[in-house]
CSV table of N, CA, C and O in Angstrom, one decimal:
chain,number,residue,atom,x,y,z
A,17,MET,N,0.8,-1.2,0.0
A,17,MET,CA,0.0,0.0,0.0
A,17,MET,C,0.9,1.3,0.0
A,17,MET,O,0.5,2.3,-0.6
A,18,THR,N,2.0,1.2,0.7
A,18,THR,CA,2.9,2.4,0.7
A,18,THR,C,3.4,2.7,-0.7
A,18,THR,O,3.5,3.9,-1.0
A,19,ASP,N,3.7,1.7,-1.5
A,19,ASP,CA,4.1,2.0,-2.9
A,19,ASP,C,3.0,2.8,-3.7
A,19,ASP,O,3.3,3.7,-4.4
A,20,ARG,N,1.8,2.4,-3.5
A,20,ARG,CA,0.7,3.0,-4.2
A,20,ARG,C,0.6,4.5,-3.7
A,20,ARG,O,0.3,5.4,-4.5
A,21,LYS,N,0.7,4.7,-2.4
A,21,LYS,CA,0.6,6.0,-1.8
A,21,LYS,C,1.7,6.9,-2.3
A,21,LYS,O,1.5,8.1,-2.7
A,22,ASN,N,2.9,6.3,-2.4
A,22,ASN,CA,4.1,7.1,-2.9
A,22,ASN,C,3.9,7.4,-4.4
A,22,ASN,O,4.2,8.6,-4.8
A,23,ALA,N,3.4,6.5,-5.2
A,23,ALA,CA,3.2,6.7,-6.6
A,23,ALA,C,2.1,7.8,-6.8
A,23,ALA,O,2.3,8.7,-7.6
A,24,LEU,N,1.1,7.8,-6.0
A,24,LEU,CA,0.0,8.8,-6.1
A,24,LEU,C,0.5,10.2,-5.7
A,24,LEU,O,0.3,11.1,-6.3
A,25,ALA,N,1.3,10.2,-4.6
A,25,ALA,CA,1.9,11.5,-4.2
A,25,ALA,C,2.8,12.0,-5.2
A,25,ALA,O,2.8,13.2,-5.5
A,26,GLN,N,3.6,11.2,-5.9
A,26,GLN,CA,4.5,11.6,-7.0
A,26,GLN,C,3.7,12.1,-8.1
A,26,GLN,O,4.1,13.2,-8.8
A,27,SER,N,2.7,11.4,-8.5
A,27,SER,CA,1.8,11.8,-9.6
A,27,SER,C,1.2,13.2,-9.3
A,27,SER,O,1.1,14.1,-10.2
A,28,ASN,N,0.7,13.4,-8.1
A,28,ASN,CA,0.1,14.6,-7.7
A,28,ASN,C,1.1,15.8,-7.8
A,28,ASN,O,0.8,16.9,-8.2
A,29,ALA,N,2.3,15.5,-7.3
A,29,ALA,CA,3.4,16.5,-7.3
A,29,ALA,C,3.7,16.9,-8.8
A,29,ALA,O,3.9,18.1,-9.1
A,30,LEU,N,3.8,15.9,-9.7
A,30,LEU,CA,4.1,16.2,-11.1
A,30,LEU,C,2.9,17.1,-11.7
A,30,LEU,O,3.2,18.0,-12.4
A,31,ALA,N,1.7,16.7,-11.4
A,31,ALA,CA,0.6,17.4,-11.9
A,31,ALA,C,0.5,18.9,-11.5
A,31,ALA,O,0.1,19.7,-12.2
A,32,ALA,N,1.1,19.1,-10.3
A,32,ALA,CA,1.1,20.5,-9.8
A,32,ALA,C,2.2,21.3,-10.3
A,32,ALA,O,2.2,22.5,-10.2
A,33,MET,N,3.2,20.7,-11.0
A,33,MET,CA,4.3,21.4,-11.5
A,33,MET,C,4.0,22.1,-12.8
A,33,MET,O,3.2,21.6,-13.6
A,34,THR,N,4.7,23.2,-13.0
A,34,THR,CA,4.6,23.9,-14.3
A,34,THR,C,5.3,23.1,-15.4
A,34,THR,O,6.2,22.3,-15.0
A,35,PRO,N,5.0,23.2,-16.7
A,35,PRO,CA,5.8,22.5,-17.7
A,35,PRO,C,7.3,22.8,-17.5
A,35,PRO,O,8.1,21.9,-17.7
A,36,LEU,N,7.7,24.1,-17.2
A,36,LEU,CA,9.1,24.4,-17.1
A,36,LEU,C,9.7,23.6,-15.9
A,36,LEU,O,10.8,23.1,-16.0
A,37,ASP,N,9.0,23.5,-14.8
A,37,ASP,CA,9.5,22.8,-13.6
A,37,ASP,C,9.7,21.3,-14.0
A,37,ASP,O,10.6,20.7,-13.6
A,38,ARG,N,8.7,20.7,-14.7
A,38,ARG,CA,8.8,19.3,-15.1
A,38,ARG,C,10.0,19.1,-16.0
A,38,ARG,O,10.7,18.1,-15.9
A,39,PHE,N,10.3,20.1,-16.9
A,39,PHE,CA,11.4,20.0,-17.8
A,39,PHE,C,12.7,20.0,-17.0
A,39,PHE,O,13.6,19.2,-17.2
A,40,ASN,N,12.8,20.9,-16.1
A,40,ASN,CA,14.0,21.0,-15.2
A,40,ASN,C,14.2,19.8,-14.3
A,40,ASN,O,15.4,19.6,-13.9
A,41,ALA,N,13.2,19.1,-14.0
A,41,ALA,CA,13.2,18.0,-13.1
A,41,ALA,C,13.6,16.7,-13.8
A,41,ALA,O,13.8,15.6,-13.2
A,42,LEU,N,13.6,16.7,-15.2
A,42,LEU,CA,13.9,15.5,-15.9
A,42,LEU,C,15.3,14.9,-15.5
A,42,LEU,O,16.2,15.6,-15.2
A,43,ALA,N,15.4,13.6,-15.6
A,43,ALA,CA,16.6,12.9,-15.2
A,43,ALA,C,17.7,13.1,-16.3
A,43,ALA,O,18.8,13.1,-16.0
A,44,LEU,N,17.2,13.3,-17.5
A,44,LEU,CA,18.1,13.6,-18.7
A,44,LEU,C,17.5,14.7,-19.5
A,44,LEU,O,16.4,14.6,-19.9
A,45,ARG,N,18.3,15.8,-19.7
A,45,ARG,CA,17.7,16.9,-20.4
A,45,ARG,C,18.9,17.8,-21.0
A,45,ARG,O,20.0,17.7,-20.6
A,46,PRO,N,18.5,18.6,-22.0
A,46,PRO,CA,19.5,19.5,-22.5
A,46,PRO,C,19.9,20.5,-21.5
A,46,PRO,O,19.2,20.8,-20.5
A,47,LEU,N,21.1,21.1,-21.6
A,47,LEU,CA,21.5,22.1,-20.7
A,47,LEU,C,20.7,23.3,-20.8
A,47,LEU,O,20.1,23.6,-21.9
A,48,VAL,N,20.4,24.0,-19.7
A,48,VAL,CA,19.6,25.3,-19.7
A,48,VAL,C,20.5,26.5,-19.5
A,48,VAL,O,21.7,26.3,-19.1
A,49,PRO,N,20.0,27.7,-19.8
A,49,PRO,CA,20.9,28.9,-19.6
A,49,PRO,C,21.5,28.9,-18.2
A,49,PRO,O,20.9,28.6,-17.2
A,50,GLY,N,22.8,29.2,-18.2
A,50,GLY,CA,23.6,29.2,-17.0
A,50,GLY,C,24.4,28.0,-16.7
A,50,GLY,O,25.3,28.0,-15.8
A,51,GLU,N,24.0,26.9,-17.4
A,51,GLU,CA,24.8,25.7,-17.2
A,51,GLU,C,25.9,25.5,-18.2
A,51,GLU,O,25.7,25.9,-19.4
A,52,ARG,N,27.0,25.0,-17.8
A,52,ARG,CA,28.1,24.8,-18.8
A,52,ARG,C,29.0,23.7,-18.3
A,52,ARG,O,29.2,23.5,-17.1
A,53,ARG,N,29.6,23.0,-19.2
A,53,ARG,CA,30.5,21.9,-18.9
A,53,ARG,C,31.9,22.5,-19.1
A,53,ARG,O,32.2,23.0,-20.1
A,54,ASN,N,32.8,22.3,-18.1
A,54,ASN,CA,34.2,22.7,-18.2
A,54,ASN,C,34.9,21.6,-19.0
A,54,ASN,O,34.8,20.5,-18.7
A,55,ASN,N,35.6,22.1,-20.0
A,55,ASN,CA,36.4,21.1,-20.9
A,55,ASN,C,37.8,21.0,-20.4
A,55,ASN,O,38.3,21.9,-19.6
A,56,HIS,N,38.5,20.0,-20.8
A,56,HIS,CA,39.9,19.7,-20.4
A,56,HIS,C,40.9,20.8,-20.8
A,56,HIS,O,41.9,21.0,-20.1
A,57,ASP,N,40.6,21.5,-21.9
A,57,ASP,CA,41.5,22.5,-22.4
A,57,ASP,C,41.3,23.9,-21.7
A,57,ASP,O,41.9,24.8,-22.1
A,58,GLY,N,40.4,23.9,-20.7
A,58,GLY,CA,40.2,25.2,-20.1
A,58,GLY,C,39.0,26.0,-20.6
A,58,GLY,O,38.5,26.9,-20.1
A,59,SER,N,38.5,25.5,-21.8
A,59,SER,CA,37.3,26.2,-22.4
A,59,SER,C,36.0,25.5,-21.7
A,59,SER,O,36.2,24.7,-20.8
A,60,TYR,N,34.9,26.0,-22.1
A,60,TYR,CA,33.6,25.4,-21.6
A,60,TYR,C,32.6,25.2,-22.8
A,60,TYR,O,32.8,25.9,-23.8
A,61,SER,N,31.7,24.4,-22.6
A,61,SER,CA,30.6,24.1,-23.5
A,61,SER,C,29.2,24.4,-22.9
A,61,SER,O,29.0,23.8,-21.8
A,62,THR,N,28.4,25.2,-23.6
A,62,THR,CA,27.0,25.3,-23.1
A,62,THR,C,26.1,24.4,-23.9
A,62,THR,O,25.0,24.2,-23.5
A,63,GLU,N,26.6,23.9,-25.0
A,63,GLU,CA,25.9,22.9,-25.8
A,63,GLU,C,26.8,22.4,-26.9
A,63,GLU,O,27.8,23.2,-27.3
A,64,ILE,N,26.6,21.3,-27.4
A,64,ILE,CA,27.2,20.8,-28.6
A,64,ILE,C,26.1,20.4,-29.6
A,64,ILE,O,25.3,19.5,-29.3
A,65,LEU,N,26.0,21.1,-30.7
A,65,LEU,CA,24.9,20.8,-31.6
A,65,LEU,C,25.3,19.8,-32.7
A,65,LEU,O,26.5,19.8,-33.2
A,66,MET,N,24.4,19.0,-33.1
A,66,MET,CA,24.5,18.1,-34.2
A,66,MET,C,23.4,18.5,-35.2
A,66,MET,O,22.4,19.2,-34.8
A,67,THR,N,23.6,18.2,-36.4
A,67,THR,CA,22.7,18.6,-37.5
A,67,THR,C,22.3,17.3,-38.2
A,67,THR,O,23.2,16.5,-38.6
A,68,ASP,N,21.0,17.1,-38.4
A,68,ASP,CA,20.6,15.8,-39.1
A,68,ASP,C,19.2,16.0,-39.7
A,68,ASP,O,18.5,16.9,-39.3
A,69,GLN,N,18.8,15.0,-40.5
A,69,GLN,CA,17.5,15.0,-41.0
A,69,GLN,C,16.5,14.7,-39.8
A,69,GLN,O,16.8,13.8,-39.0
A,70,SER,N,15.4,15.4,-39.7
A,70,SER,CA,14.4,15.1,-38.7
A,70,SER,C,13.6,13.9,-39.2
A,70,SER,O,13.3,13.9,-40.4
A,71,PRO,N,13.1,13.0,-38.4
A,71,PRO,CA,12.3,11.9,-38.8
A,71,PRO,C,11.0,12.4,-39.4
A,71,PRO,O,10.4,11.7,-40.2
A,72,ASP,N,10.5,13.6,-39.0
A,72,ASP,CA,9.2,14.2,-39.6
A,72,ASP,C,9.4,15.2,-40.7
A,72,ASP,O,8.5,15.9,-41.1
A,73,GLY,N,10.6,15.2,-41.2
A,73,GLY,CA,10.9,16.1,-42.4
A,73,GLY,C,11.7,17.3,-42.0
A,73,GLY,O,11.7,17.8,-40.9
A,74,GLY,N,12.5,17.8,-42.9
A,74,GLY,CA,13.4,19.0,-42.7
A,74,GLY,C,14.7,18.6,-42.0
A,74,GLY,O,14.9,17.4,-41.7
A,75,VAL,N,15.5,19.6,-41.8
A,75,VAL,CA,16.8,19.3,-41.1
A,75,VAL,C,16.7,20.1,-39.8
A,75,VAL,O,16.2,21.2,-39.7
A,76,MET,N,17.3,19.5,-38.8
A,76,MET,CA,17.2,20.1,-37.5
A,76,MET,C,18.6,20.1,-36.8
A,76,MET,O,19.4,19.2,-37.0
A,77,ASN,N,18.8,21.1,-35.9
A,77,ASN,CA,19.9,21.1,-35.0
A,77,ASN,C,19.4,20.6,-33.6
A,77,ASN,O,18.3,21.0,-33.2
A,78,TYR,N,20.2,19.7,-33.0
A,78,TYR,CA,19.8,19.2,-31.7
A,78,TYR,C,21.1,19.0,-30.9
A,78,TYR,O,22.2,18.8,-31.4
A,79,PRO,N,21.0,19.0,-29.5
A,79,PRO,CA,22.2,18.9,-28.7
A,79,PRO,C,22.6,17.4,-28.5
A,79,PRO,O,21.8,16.5,-28.4
A,80,SER,N,24.0,17.2,-28.5
A,80,SER,CA,24.5,15.9,-28.0
A,80,SER,C,25.0,16.0,-26.6
A,80,SER,O,25.3,15.0,-26.0
A,81,LEU,N,25.1,17.2,-26.1
A,81,LEU,CA,25.6,17.4,-24.7
A,81,LEU,C,24.3,17.6,-23.8
A,81,LEU,O,23.5,18.5,-24.0
A,82,TRP,N,24.1,16.7,-22.9
A,82,TRP,CA,22.9,16.7,-22.0
A,82,TRP,C,23.4,16.6,-20.6
A,82,TRP,O,24.5,16.4,-20.3
A,83,LYS,N,22.4,16.8,-19.7
A,83,LYS,CA,22.7,16.8,-18.3
A,83,LYS,C,21.9,15.6,-17.7
A,83,LYS,O,20.7,15.5,-17.9
A,84,ARG,N,22.6,14.8,-16.9
A,84,ARG,CA,22.0,13.7,-16.2
A,84,ARG,C,22.3,13.9,-14.7
A,84,ARG,O,23.5,13.7,-14.4
A,85,GLY,N,21.3,14.3,-14.0
A,85,GLY,CA,21.6,14.6,-12.6
A,85,GLY,C,22.6,15.8,-12.5
A,85,GLY,O,22.3,16.8,-13.1
A,86,ASP,N,23.7,15.6,-11.9
A,86,ASP,CA,24.7,16.7,-11.9
A,86,ASP,C,25.9,16.4,-12.8
A,86,ASP,O,26.9,17.1,-12.7
A,87,GLN,N,25.7,15.4,-13.7
A,87,GLN,CA,26.8,15.1,-14.6
A,87,GLN,C,26.4,15.5,-16.1
A,87,GLN,O,25.2,15.5,-16.5
A,88,TYR,N,27.4,15.9,-16.8
A,88,TYR,CA,27.2,16.3,-18.2
A,88,TYR,C,27.6,15.1,-19.0
A,88,TYR,O,28.7,14.5,-18.8
A,89,VAL,N,26.8,14.7,-20.0
A,89,VAL,CA,27.0,13.5,-20.8
A,89,VAL,C,26.9,13.9,-22.3
A,89,VAL,O,26.0,14.6,-22.6
A,90,GLU,N,27.8,13.3,-23.1
A,90,GLU,CA,27.6,13.5,-24.6
A,90,GLU,C,27.0,12.2,-25.1
A,90,GLU,O,27.5,11.1,-24.9
A,91,LEU,N,25.8,12.4,-25.7
A,91,LEU,CA,25.1,11.2,-26.2
A,91,LEU,C,25.5,10.9,-27.6
A,91,LEU,O,25.8,11.9,-28.4
A,92,PRO,N,25.5,9.7,-28.0
A,92,PRO,CA,25.7,9.3,-29.5
A,92,PRO,C,24.6,10.0,-30.3
A,92,PRO,O,23.5,10.2,-29.8
A,93,PRO,N,24.9,10.3,-31.5
A,93,PRO,CA,23.9,11.0,-32.4
A,93,PRO,C,22.5,10.4,-32.4
A,93,PRO,O,21.5,11.1,-32.2
A,94,GLU,N,22.4,9.1,-32.5
A,94,GLU,CA,21.0,8.5,-32.6
A,94,GLU,C,20.3,8.7,-31.3
A,94,GLU,O,19.1,8.9,-31.3
A,95,GLU,N,21.0,8.5,-30.2
A,95,GLU,CA,20.3,8.6,-28.9
A,95,GLU,C,19.9,10.1,-28.6
A,95,GLU,O,18.9,10.4,-28.1
A,96,ALA,N,20.8,11.0,-29.0
A,96,ALA,CA,20.5,12.4,-28.8
A,96,ALA,C,19.3,12.8,-29.6
A,96,ALA,O,18.4,13.5,-29.1
A,97,LEU,N,19.2,12.4,-30.9
A,97,LEU,CA,18.1,12.7,-31.7
A,97,LEU,C,16.8,12.1,-31.1
A,97,LEU,O,15.8,12.8,-31.1
A,98,LYS,N,16.9,10.9,-30.8
A,98,LYS,CA,15.7,10.2,-30.2
A,98,LYS,C,15.2,10.9,-29.0
A,98,LYS,O,14.0,11.1,-28.8
A,99,ASN,N,16.1,11.3,-28.1
A,99,ASN,CA,15.7,12.0,-26.9
A,99,ASN,C,15.1,13.4,-27.2
A,99,ASN,O,14.2,13.9,-26.5
A,100,MET,N,15.7,14.1,-28.2
A,100,MET,CA,15.2,15.4,-28.5
A,100,MET,C,13.8,15.3,-29.1
A,100,MET,O,12.9,16.1,-28.7
A,101,ILE,N,13.5,14.3,-30.0
A,101,ILE,CA,12.2,14.1,-30.5
A,101,ILE,C,11.2,13.7,-29.4
A,101,ILE,O,10.1,14.2,-29.4
A,102,LEU,N,11.6,12.9,-28.4
A,102,LEU,CA,10.8,12.6,-27.3
A,102,LEU,C,10.4,13.8,-26.5
A,102,LEU,O,9.2,14.0,-26.1
A,103,LEU,N,11.4,14.7,-26.2
A,103,LEU,CA,11.1,15.9,-25.5
A,103,LEU,C,10.1,16.8,-26.3
A,103,LEU,O,9.2,17.4,-25.7
A,104,GLU,N,10.3,16.9,-27.6
A,104,GLU,CA,9.4,17.7,-28.4
A,104,GLU,C,7.9,17.2,-28.2
A,104,GLU,O,7.0,18.0,-28.0
A,105,ARG,N,7.8,15.9,-28.3
A,105,ARG,CA,6.4,15.3,-28.2
A,105,ARG,C,5.9,15.4,-26.7
A,105,ARG,O,4.7,15.7,-26.5
A,106,MET,N,6.8,15.2,-25.8
A,106,MET,CA,6.4,15.3,-24.4
A,106,MET,C,5.8,16.7,-24.0
A,106,MET,O,4.9,16.8,-23.2
A,107,PHE,N,6.5,17.7,-24.5
A,107,PHE,CA,6.2,19.1,-24.1
A,107,PHE,C,5.4,19.9,-25.1
A,107,PHE,O,5.0,21.0,-24.9
A,108,GLY,N,5.2,19.3,-26.3
A,108,GLY,CA,4.5,20.0,-27.4
A,108,GLY,C,5.3,21.2,-27.9
A,108,GLY,O,4.7,22.2,-28.3
A,109,VAL,N,6.6,21.1,-27.8
A,109,VAL,CA,7.5,22.2,-28.3
A,109,VAL,C,8.3,21.6,-29.5
A,109,VAL,O,9.0,20.6,-29.3
A,110,ARG,N,8.2,22.3,-30.6
A,110,ARG,CA,9.0,21.7,-31.8
A,110,ARG,C,10.1,22.7,-32.1
A,110,ARG,O,9.9,23.9,-32.3
A,111,LEU,N,11.3,22.1,-32.2
A,111,LEU,CA,12.5,22.8,-32.6
A,111,LEU,C,12.3,23.3,-34.1
A,111,LEU,O,11.6,22.6,-34.9
A,112,PRO,N,13.0,24.3,-34.5
A,112,PRO,CA,12.9,24.7,-35.9
A,112,PRO,C,13.5,23.7,-36.8
A,112,PRO,O,14.4,23.0,-36.5
A,113,ARG,N,12.9,23.6,-38.0
A,113,ARG,CA,13.4,22.7,-39.1
A,113,ARG,C,13.8,23.6,-40.2
A,113,ARG,O,13.3,24.7,-40.4
A,114,TYR,N,14.9,23.2,-40.9
A,114,TYR,CA,15.5,24.0,-42.0
A,114,TYR,C,15.4,23.2,-43.3
A,114,TYR,O,15.3,22.0,-43.3
A,115,GLY,N,15.5,24.0,-44.4
A,115,GLY,CA,15.3,23.4,-45.7
A,115,GLY,C,16.5,22.6,-46.2
A,115,GLY,O,16.4,21.9,-47.1
A,116,SER,N,17.7,22.9,-45.6
A,116,SER,CA,18.9,22.2,-46.0
A,116,SER,C,19.9,22.0,-44.9
A,116,SER,O,19.8,22.8,-43.9
A,117,VAL,N,20.8,21.1,-45.0
A,117,VAL,CA,21.9,21.0,-44.0
A,117,VAL,C,22.7,22.2,-43.9
A,117,VAL,O,23.0,22.7,-42.8
A,118,ASP,N,23.0,22.9,-45.1
A,118,ASP,CA,23.8,24.1,-45.1
A,118,ASP,C,23.1,25.2,-44.2
A,118,ASP,O,23.7,25.9,-43.4
A,119,ALA,N,21.8,25.3,-44.4
A,119,ALA,CA,21.0,26.4,-43.6
A,119,ALA,C,21.1,26.1,-42.1
A,119,ALA,O,21.3,27.0,-41.3
A,120,ALA,N,20.9,24.8,-41.8
A,120,ALA,CA,20.9,24.4,-40.4
A,120,ALA,C,22.3,24.6,-39.8
A,120,ALA,O,22.5,25.1,-38.6
A,121,VAL,N,23.4,24.2,-40.5
A,121,VAL,CA,24.8,24.4,-40.0
A,121,VAL,C,25.1,25.9,-39.9
A,121,VAL,O,25.7,26.3,-38.9
A,122,ASN,N,24.6,26.7,-40.8
A,122,ASN,CA,24.9,28.2,-40.6
A,122,ASN,C,24.2,28.7,-39.4
A,122,ASN,O,24.8,29.5,-38.6
A,123,ILE,N,23.0,28.3,-39.1
A,123,ILE,CA,22.3,28.7,-37.8
A,123,ILE,C,23.1,28.2,-36.6
A,123,ILE,O,23.3,28.9,-35.6
A,124,ALA,N,23.6,26.9,-36.7
A,124,ALA,CA,24.4,26.4,-35.5
A,124,ALA,C,25.6,27.2,-35.3
A,124,ALA,O,26.0,27.5,-34.2
A,125,LYS,N,26.3,27.6,-36.4
A,125,LYS,CA,27.5,28.4,-36.3
A,125,LYS,C,27.2,29.8,-35.7
A,125,LYS,O,28.0,30.2,-34.8
A,126,GLN,N,26.1,30.4,-36.1
A,126,GLN,CA,25.7,31.7,-35.5
A,126,GLN,C,25.4,31.5,-34.0
A,126,GLN,O,25.8,32.4,-33.2
A,127,THR,N,24.7,30.5,-33.7
A,127,THR,CA,24.4,30.2,-32.3
A,127,THR,C,25.6,30.1,-31.4
A,127,THR,O,25.8,30.6,-30.4
A,128,SER,N,26.6,29.3,-32.0
A,128,SER,CA,27.9,29.1,-31.2
A,128,SER,C,28.6,30.4,-31.1
A,128,SER,O,29.1,30.8,-30.0
A,129,ALA,N,28.6,31.3,-32.1
A,129,ALA,CA,29.3,32.6,-32.1
A,129,ALA,C,28.6,33.5,-31.0
A,129,ALA,O,29.3,34.4,-30.5
A,130,ASN,N,27.3,33.3,-30.8
A,130,ASN,CA,26.6,34.1,-29.8
A,130,ASN,C,26.6,33.5,-28.4
A,130,ASN,O,25.8,33.9,-27.6
A,131,GLY,N,27.4,32.5,-28.2
A,131,GLY,CA,27.5,31.9,-26.8
A,131,GLY,C,26.9,30.6,-26.6
A,131,GLY,O,26.9,30.0,-25.5
A,132,GLY,N,26.2,30.0,-27.6
A,132,GLY,CA,25.6,28.7,-27.5
A,132,GLY,C,24.4,28.7,-26.6
A,132,GLY,O,23.8,29.7,-26.3
A,133,GLY,N,24.0,27.5,-26.2
A,133,GLY,CA,22.9,27.3,-25.3
A,133,GLY,C,21.5,27.5,-25.9
A,133,GLY,O,20.6,27.8,-25.1
A,134,SER,N,21.4,27.4,-27.2
A,134,SER,CA,20.2,27.8,-27.8
A,134,SER,C,19.0,26.8,-27.6
A,134,SER,O,17.9,27.2,-27.4
A,135,ILE,N,19.3,25.5,-27.5
A,135,ILE,CA,18.2,24.5,-27.3
A,135,ILE,C,17.6,24.6,-25.9
A,135,ILE,O,16.4,24.7,-25.8
A,136,GLY,N,18.4,24.7,-24.9
A,136,GLY,CA,17.9,24.9,-23.6
A,136,GLY,C,17.1,26.2,-23.4
A,136,GLY,O,16.1,26.2,-22.8
A,137,ARG,N,17.7,27.3,-24.0
A,137,ARG,CA,17.0,28.6,-24.0
A,137,ARG,C,15.7,28.5,-24.7
A,137,ARG,O,14.6,29.0,-24.3
A,138,PHE,N,15.7,27.8,-25.9
A,138,PHE,CA,14.4,27.6,-26.7
A,138,PHE,C,13.4,27.0,-25.8
A,138,PHE,O,12.2,27.4,-25.8
A,139,PHE,N,13.7,25.8,-25.2
A,139,PHE,CA,12.7,25.1,-24.4
A,139,PHE,C,12.3,25.9,-23.2
A,139,PHE,O,11.1,26.0,-22.9
A,140,THR,N,13.2,26.5,-22.5
A,140,THR,CA,12.8,27.3,-21.3
A,140,THR,C,12.0,28.5,-21.6
A,140,THR,O,11.0,28.8,-20.9
A,141,ASN,N,12.3,29.1,-22.7
A,141,ASN,CA,11.4,30.3,-23.2
A,141,ASN,C,10.0,29.8,-23.5
A,141,ASN,O,9.0,30.4,-23.1
A,142,ARG,N,9.9,28.7,-24.3
A,142,ARG,CA,8.6,28.2,-24.7
A,142,ARG,C,7.8,27.7,-23.5
A,142,ARG,O,6.6,27.9,-23.4
A,143,LEU,N,8.5,26.9,-22.6
A,143,LEU,CA,7.7,26.3,-21.5
A,143,LEU,C,7.3,27.3,-20.5
A,143,LEU,O,6.4,27.1,-19.8
A,144,SER,N,8.1,28.4,-20.3
A,144,SER,CA,7.7,29.4,-19.3
A,144,SER,C,6.5,30.2,-19.8
A,144,SER,O,5.8,30.8,-18.9
A,145,GLN,N,6.1,30.0,-21.0
A,145,GLN,CA,4.9,30.7,-21.6
A,145,GLN,C,3.6,29.8,-21.4
A,145,GLN,O,2.5,30.3,-21.6
A,146,LYS,N,3.9,28.5,-21.1
A,146,LYS,CA,2.7,27.6,-21.0
A,146,LYS,C,2.1,27.6,-19.6
A,146,LYS,O,2.9,27.8,-18.7
A,147,PRO,N,0.8,27.4,-19.5
A,147,PRO,CA,0.2,27.4,-18.2
A,147,PRO,C,0.5,26.2,-17.4
A,147,PRO,O,0.9,25.2,-17.9
């Protein structure tokens, strides 16, 4: 009976959370603004973008650098894309799609030149607008 009560309490707690709170509470998620991984060469990464065909059409940029608990992990391309599509469906937020790989890569380069962190910022901005 205790397991049922715990499950119900967890379910009620999740239902009371905002979409942004649920996103931030995920066990595995893209980095959000303010988070960064320190690299061995003294630099840091706010995200590492990959570019690929989206399963639903178009070309998309998605992160391979994710956060699991307090650890930063680089996911293989297939796993990163699968998790990104899952997050899109889970939260009803769709990342931009581009008409070509060149267009998507150019956006990724601009994002990097502007400090990176675009995917986490995109999600947190969209989810903070949802009730």
